[in-house]
Each structure stands twice: as structure tokens, then as C-alpha cells.
Amino acid sequence: MAGVGYLRLPLQSKRAPSSHHELRWGRPAHRGPPLPEPRGALSLLLLLLALHSRLAAGCPEPCRCAGTRVDCGRRGLTWASLPAAFPPDTTDLVLTGNNLTALPPGLLDTLPMLRAAHLGANPWHCDCRLVPLRAWLAGRQERALYRDLRCAAPPALRGRLLPYLTEEELRAGCAPGALCWGTLAAQLVLLGLGLLHALLLTLLLRRLRRLRASARAAHRLSLTAPLVAESAGVSES
């Protein structure tokens, strides 16, 4: 129609929201470089942890390693300077020619792949500290390698072969210290508690037997009371 103007409205875009963020907040989603996936970050973290553990389980100082053989022989090692741990895949451990008088308890037990431990030419002090080593030697099938392990002290066991000593002989070399007295005291306390528990249990059983006997007597009395009353009534009549 003439004289009638038409108002043109801008056409709205028909594009559907391309992401959940556009649907919820009404703004376009992130269109920059793709964000790193959590799975990739987790893989990187696991790789770093594996590398750290591999370095931690490396060759200890001052030893030399070749494959799965760890050579710590003739380095003047003592109880204090001996490495605290060795690579878990160690198959041959050389500790020959040092100043070792004993080994830390469980040191050889932490090496599941260990086939041979060279321990000769050390001044072993054959006392209670060598009980774990003797137990480890007793479980070895190949004993020819350990026939030269001789005691340097105490005087009563000097020159004796360590694998052939009894546990009692090794324990006799240690004077009872504070730890031994503490262990003895703990055992006595446990024994006393056990006896007290047994006494209380005995008293409880006796009490239960008395209560059971009293209950039986009361039950019998309740059964015989009507008969007594009935017989008394008949006699009065």
C-alpha cells in the first residue's frame, strides 16, 4: 500500500549452539588451542614417577654395578657406611674384603632375585646380630660359597664357621641389655594378664552354675507347691 512503510527487522541467526557452554551461558565456547587432556597429564606424571623410582634404585655409592651384579668389595665398608638398600633386581652381591662385623636385619631378604652373596674376608662378630644372616644362610641351597665365613669374635667362637653355628651359640654372645629386660617385662605382664583373664573366666563360670542351680530349684519348688497345698487341703477336710 502506498504511504505505508515497512520496518525491516534484522534476521536472527539460525545457527544452533555448538556446545554445552553456549546452551547454558549464552556465550561461545573456547576456540583457542585444544586444552591438554587429563589422561595425557596422568601419563606424564606416571612417567616421571617411574623415572624417579628407577634413579632411586640405581647403583649405590661407592659400589660398582654391571647389569644385575653389584660389586661393593674391598671398599672398607662398615656397618655404618654400608648402603642402606640395593637395586631390587640384584642377582650377585659382592661384599668381600670389607670391615663388616654384621649386616642390617633383613638386608638380604629385600632382594628377591639374589642368587649369590659374596661375604668372605670380613671380621664377623658372631653374636645375636648375626642371627638373621644365619637364618638366611640356612635357607640357601648352594652352601659351598659360604664355607669360608669364619668368626673373628668373640674369643669363644673365633675361627668357627658361621653357617654351622647354632642360634643359641650366637645369642649367647650378647649380654642382656635394656631391650632384653624390656621384652622380658612385657612377657611377664602378658602372662599376668592371661592368668587374670583365666581367673575371671573361672569365677564367671561358677557364678553361672550357681544361678542355673538356683533356677532349677525354684522351678521344682513352683511345681511341687500346688501339690503340697492340695494335699494340705485334703487333710484338713
Tab-separated table of C-alpha atoms in Angstrom:
chain	number	residue	atom	x	y	z
A	1	MET	CA	0.000	0.000	0.000
A	2	ALA	CA	1.210	3.480	-0.786
A	3	GLY	CA	2.413	5.559	2.076
A	4	VAL	CA	2.858	2.599	4.306
A	5	GLY	CA	6.424	1.879	5.224
A	6	TYR	CA	7.768	-1.480	6.209
A	7	LEU	CA	10.037	-1.864	9.218
A	8	ARG	CA	12.831	-4.241	8.466
A	9	LEU	CA	13.985	-6.269	11.442
A	10	PRO	CA	17.414	-7.921	11.440
A	11	LEU	CA	17.221	-11.619	10.871
A	12	GLN	CA	18.401	-13.736	13.800
A	13	SER	CA	20.932	-16.396	13.112
A	14	LYS	CA	19.537	-19.904	12.873
A	15	ARG	CA	22.844	-21.469	13.961
A	16	ALA	CA	22.367	-23.959	16.739
A	17	PRO	CA	24.576	-23.648	19.829
A	18	SER	CA	27.710	-25.630	19.243
A	19	SER	CA	28.492	-26.563	22.822
A	20	HIS	CA	27.074	-27.056	26.288
A	21	HIS	CA	28.583	-23.724	27.389
A	22	GLU	CA	26.658	-21.850	24.692
A	23	LEU	CA	23.421	-23.539	25.726
A	24	ARG	CA	23.888	-22.691	29.390
A	25	TRP	CA	25.645	-19.339	29.497
A	26	GLY	CA	24.862	-17.894	26.085
A	27	ARG	CA	28.463	-17.242	25.111
A	28	PRO	CA	30.711	-19.069	22.644
A	29	ALA	CA	32.901	-21.853	23.895
A	30	HIS	CA	36.683	-21.798	23.949
A	31	ARG	CA	38.012	-21.701	20.394
A	32	GLY	CA	41.729	-21.433	21.095
A	33	PRO	CA	44.267	-24.270	21.018
A	34	PRO	CA	42.924	-27.565	22.384
A	35	LEU	CA	43.375	-27.971	26.133
A	36	PRO	CA	45.549	-30.899	27.312
A	37	GLU	CA	43.541	-33.952	28.201
A	38	PRO	CA	43.718	-35.258	31.804
A	39	ARG	CA	44.753	-38.636	30.504
A	40	GLY	CA	47.880	-37.179	28.942
A	41	ALA	CA	48.795	-35.357	32.147
A	42	LEU	CA	48.323	-38.560	34.154
A	43	SER	CA	50.585	-40.469	31.759
A	44	LEU	CA	53.273	-37.791	32.123
A	45	LEU	CA	53.030	-37.970	35.923
A	46	LEU	CA	53.357	-41.764	35.904
A	47	LEU	CA	56.380	-41.494	33.608
A	48	LEU	CA	58.083	-39.038	35.973
A	49	LEU	CA	57.364	-41.260	38.981
A	50	ALA	CA	58.755	-44.323	37.190
A	51	LEU	CA	61.896	-42.383	36.229
A	52	HIS	CA	62.347	-41.190	39.821
A	53	SER	CA	61.979	-44.707	41.235
A	54	ARG	CA	64.448	-46.057	38.676
A	55	LEU	CA	67.014	-43.442	39.631
A	56	ALA	CA	66.405	-44.094	43.348
A	57	ALA	CA	67.038	-47.795	42.806
A	58	GLY	CA	70.281	-47.147	40.922
A	59	CYS	CA	73.765	-48.275	41.830
A	60	PRO	CA	74.569	-47.232	45.404
A	61	GLU	CA	77.759	-45.451	46.304
A	62	PRO	CA	80.592	-46.446	46.493
A	63	CYS	CA	79.717	-49.689	44.684
A	64	ARG	CA	80.051	-50.520	41.010
A	65	CYS	CA	77.232	-52.162	39.076
A	66	ALA	CA	77.316	-54.219	35.902
A	67	GLY	CA	73.896	-55.412	34.898
A	68	THR	CA	72.424	-57.136	37.937
A	69	ARG	CA	75.791	-57.579	39.667
A	70	VAL	CA	76.597	-55.113	42.462
A	71	ASP	CA	80.274	-55.040	43.486
A	72	CYS	CA	80.943	-53.410	46.873
A	73	GLY	CA	84.020	-55.490	47.636
A	74	ARG	CA	87.220	-54.126	49.210
A	75	ARG	CA	85.904	-50.635	49.867
A	76	GLY	CA	86.391	-50.526	53.625
A	77	LEU	CA	82.664	-50.685	54.315
A	78	THR	CA	81.459	-50.980	57.882
A	79	TRP	CA	78.037	-51.352	59.494
A	80	ALA	CA	77.633	-47.548	59.377
A	81	SER	CA	78.886	-46.974	55.808
A	82	LEU	CA	77.143	-49.956	54.184
A	83	PRO	CA	74.472	-48.848	51.667
A	84	ALA	CA	71.004	-48.984	53.182
A	85	ALA	CA	69.469	-50.584	50.069
A	86	PHE	CA	70.465	-52.237	46.821
A	87	PRO	CA	68.636	-52.483	43.474
A	88	PRO	CA	65.765	-54.975	43.841
A	89	ASP	CA	66.844	-56.885	40.717
A	90	THR	CA	70.330	-57.644	42.124
A	91	THR	CA	71.373	-61.240	41.460
A	92	ASP	CA	75.023	-61.111	42.626
A	93	LEU	CA	76.126	-59.018	45.603
A	94	VAL	CA	79.837	-58.712	46.429
A	95	LEU	CA	80.731	-57.575	49.961
A	96	THR	CA	84.082	-59.359	50.172
A	97	GLY	CA	87.089	-57.791	51.880
A	98	ASN	CA	85.379	-55.093	53.944
A	99	ASN	CA	85.221	-54.384	57.690
A	100	LEU	CA	81.730	-55.769	58.209
A	101	THR	CA	81.006	-57.296	61.606
A	102	ALA	CA	77.284	-57.774	60.918
A	103	LEU	CA	74.583	-56.935	58.384
A	104	PRO	CA	71.419	-54.898	58.996
A	105	PRO	CA	68.484	-57.251	59.706
A	106	GLY	CA	66.534	-58.137	56.569
A	107	LEU	CA	69.006	-56.552	54.143
A	108	LEU	CA	69.379	-59.699	52.028
A	109	ASP	CA	65.700	-60.625	52.374
A	110	THR	CA	64.728	-57.493	50.423
A	111	LEU	CA	66.486	-58.847	47.302
A	112	PRO	CA	64.144	-61.489	45.856
A	113	MET	CA	66.328	-62.096	42.763
A	114	LEU	CA	69.551	-62.578	44.729
A	115	ARG	CA	71.351	-65.797	43.784
A	116	ALA	CA	74.720	-65.314	45.495
A	117	ALA	CA	76.126	-63.037	48.181
A	118	HIS	CA	79.927	-62.944	48.471
A	119	LEU	CA	80.597	-62.270	52.173
A	120	GLY	CA	84.090	-63.624	52.766
A	121	ALA	CA	87.128	-61.835	54.283
A	122	ASN	CA	85.112	-59.818	56.794
A	123	PRO	CA	85.690	-59.735	60.585
A	124	TRP	CA	82.298	-61.144	61.513
A	125	HIS	CA	81.323	-60.719	65.163
A	126	CYS	CA	79.331	-63.854	65.845
A	127	ASP	CA	76.685	-62.748	68.314
A	128	CYS	CA	72.928	-62.213	68.299
A	129	ARG	CA	73.179	-59.619	65.498
A	130	LEU	CA	74.127	-62.396	63.065
A	131	VAL	CA	71.026	-64.491	63.788
A	132	PRO	CA	69.162	-63.073	60.714
A	133	LEU	CA	72.199	-63.748	58.488
A	134	ARG	CA	72.487	-67.305	59.794
A	135	ALA	CA	68.771	-67.856	59.085
A	136	TRP	CA	69.278	-66.530	55.541
A	137	LEU	CA	72.245	-68.845	55.001
A	138	ALA	CA	70.256	-71.826	56.294
A	139	GLY	CA	67.715	-71.293	53.533
A	140	ARG	CA	70.262	-71.347	50.715
A	141	GLN	CA	70.587	-74.490	48.630
A	142	GLU	CA	74.105	-73.645	47.434
A	143	ARG	CA	76.282	-73.555	50.583
A	144	ALA	CA	79.745	-74.017	49.060
A	145	LEU	CA	80.018	-70.245	48.596
A	146	TYR	CA	79.646	-69.627	52.337
A	147	ARG	CA	82.082	-72.169	53.772
A	148	ASP	CA	84.759	-69.544	54.413
A	149	LEU	CA	82.629	-67.332	56.647
A	150	ARG	CA	84.544	-67.502	59.920
A	151	CYS	CA	84.008	-65.677	63.181
A	152	ALA	CA	86.583	-63.085	64.255
A	153	ALA	CA	84.933	-62.523	67.658
A	154	PRO	CA	84.059	-63.242	70.417
A	155	PRO	CA	87.083	-65.250	71.564
A	156	ALA	CA	84.967	-68.309	72.376
A	157	LEU	CA	83.794	-68.563	68.738
A	158	ARG	CA	86.879	-67.246	66.947
A	159	GLY	CA	87.662	-69.304	63.836
A	160	ARG	CA	84.330	-71.114	63.872
A	161	LEU	CA	82.308	-71.353	60.656
A	162	LEU	CA	79.224	-69.134	60.794
A	163	PRO	CA	76.867	-71.442	58.832
A	164	TYR	CA	77.487	-74.264	61.325
A	165	LEU	CA	76.830	-72.279	64.485
A	166	THR	CA	73.565	-72.774	66.328
A	167	GLU	CA	71.233	-69.927	67.140
A	168	GLU	CA	71.836	-70.497	70.848
A	169	GLU	CA	75.586	-70.032	70.375
A	170	LEU	CA	75.021	-66.736	68.599
A	171	ARG	CA	72.556	-65.450	71.177
A	172	ALA	CA	74.944	-66.361	73.993
A	173	GLY	CA	77.372	-63.762	72.670
A	174	CYS	CA	75.011	-60.907	73.580
A	175	ALA	CA	74.675	-59.752	77.170
A	176	PRO	CA	71.090	-58.990	78.159
A	177	GLY	CA	70.558	-55.284	77.663
A	178	ALA	CA	67.715	-52.881	78.261
A	179	LEU	CA	65.844	-54.217	75.259
A	180	CYS	CA	66.037	-57.795	76.538
A	181	TRP	CA	64.853	-56.753	80.002
A	182	GLY	CA	62.019	-54.760	78.446
A	183	THR	CA	60.968	-57.772	76.387
A	184	LEU	CA	61.057	-59.969	79.484
A	185	ALA	CA	58.949	-57.460	81.423
A	186	ALA	CA	56.418	-57.299	78.586
A	187	GLN	CA	56.175	-61.086	78.530
A	188	LEU	CA	55.618	-61.190	82.297
A	189	VAL	CA	52.870	-58.574	82.009
A	190	LEU	CA	51.173	-60.561	79.274
A	191	LEU	CA	51.439	-63.704	81.381
A	192	GLY	CA	49.859	-61.909	84.343
A	193	LEU	CA	47.027	-60.615	82.194
A	194	GLY	CA	46.427	-64.104	80.861
A	195	LEU	CA	46.232	-65.552	84.381
A	196	LEU	CA	43.860	-62.781	85.464
A	197	HIS	CA	41.650	-63.456	82.470
A	198	ALA	CA	41.572	-67.166	83.291
A	199	LEU	CA	40.668	-66.412	86.922
A	200	LEU	CA	37.820	-64.108	85.934
A	201	LEU	CA	36.531	-66.666	83.461
A	202	THR	CA	36.554	-69.366	86.171
A	203	LEU	CA	34.622	-67.139	88.594
A	204	LEU	CA	32.106	-66.302	85.889
A	205	LEU	CA	31.517	-69.968	85.115
A	206	ARG	CA	30.996	-70.757	88.797
A	207	ARG	CA	28.511	-67.906	89.097
A	208	LEU	CA	26.581	-69.162	86.094
A	209	ARG	CA	26.450	-72.669	87.518
A	210	ARG	CA	25.080	-71.348	90.802
A	211	LEU	CA	22.440	-69.294	89.026
A	212	ARG	CA	21.436	-72.304	86.956
A	213	ALA	CA	21.152	-74.450	90.081
A	214	SER	CA	19.037	-71.779	91.815
A	215	ALA	CA	16.765	-71.541	88.778
A	216	ARG	CA	16.275	-75.300	88.718
A	217	ALA	CA	15.462	-75.338	92.464
A	218	ALA	CA	12.942	-72.529	92.044
A	219	HIS	CA	11.339	-74.330	89.114
A	220	ARG	CA	10.993	-77.536	91.114
A	221	LEU	CA	9.519	-75.605	94.046
A	222	SER	CA	6.976	-73.976	91.780
A	223	LEU	CA	5.909	-77.393	90.533
A	224	THR	CA	5.634	-79.022	93.980
A	225	ALA	CA	3.925	-76.061	95.753
A	226	PRO	CA	0.414	-76.736	94.281
A	227	LEU	CA	0.674	-80.401	95.203
A	228	VAL	CA	1.594	-79.560	98.781
A	229	ALA	CA	-1.265	-77.073	99.044
A	230	GLU	CA	-3.714	-79.579	97.593
A	231	SER	CA	-2.598	-82.315	99.981
A	232	ALA	CA	-2.914	-79.902	102.928
A	233	GLY	CA	-6.488	-79.025	101.914
A	234	VAL	CA	-7.480	-82.648	101.661
A	235	SER	CA	-6.069	-83.402	105.108
A	236	GLU	CA	-7.989	-80.504	106.675
A	237	SER	CA	-11.265	-81.659	105.154
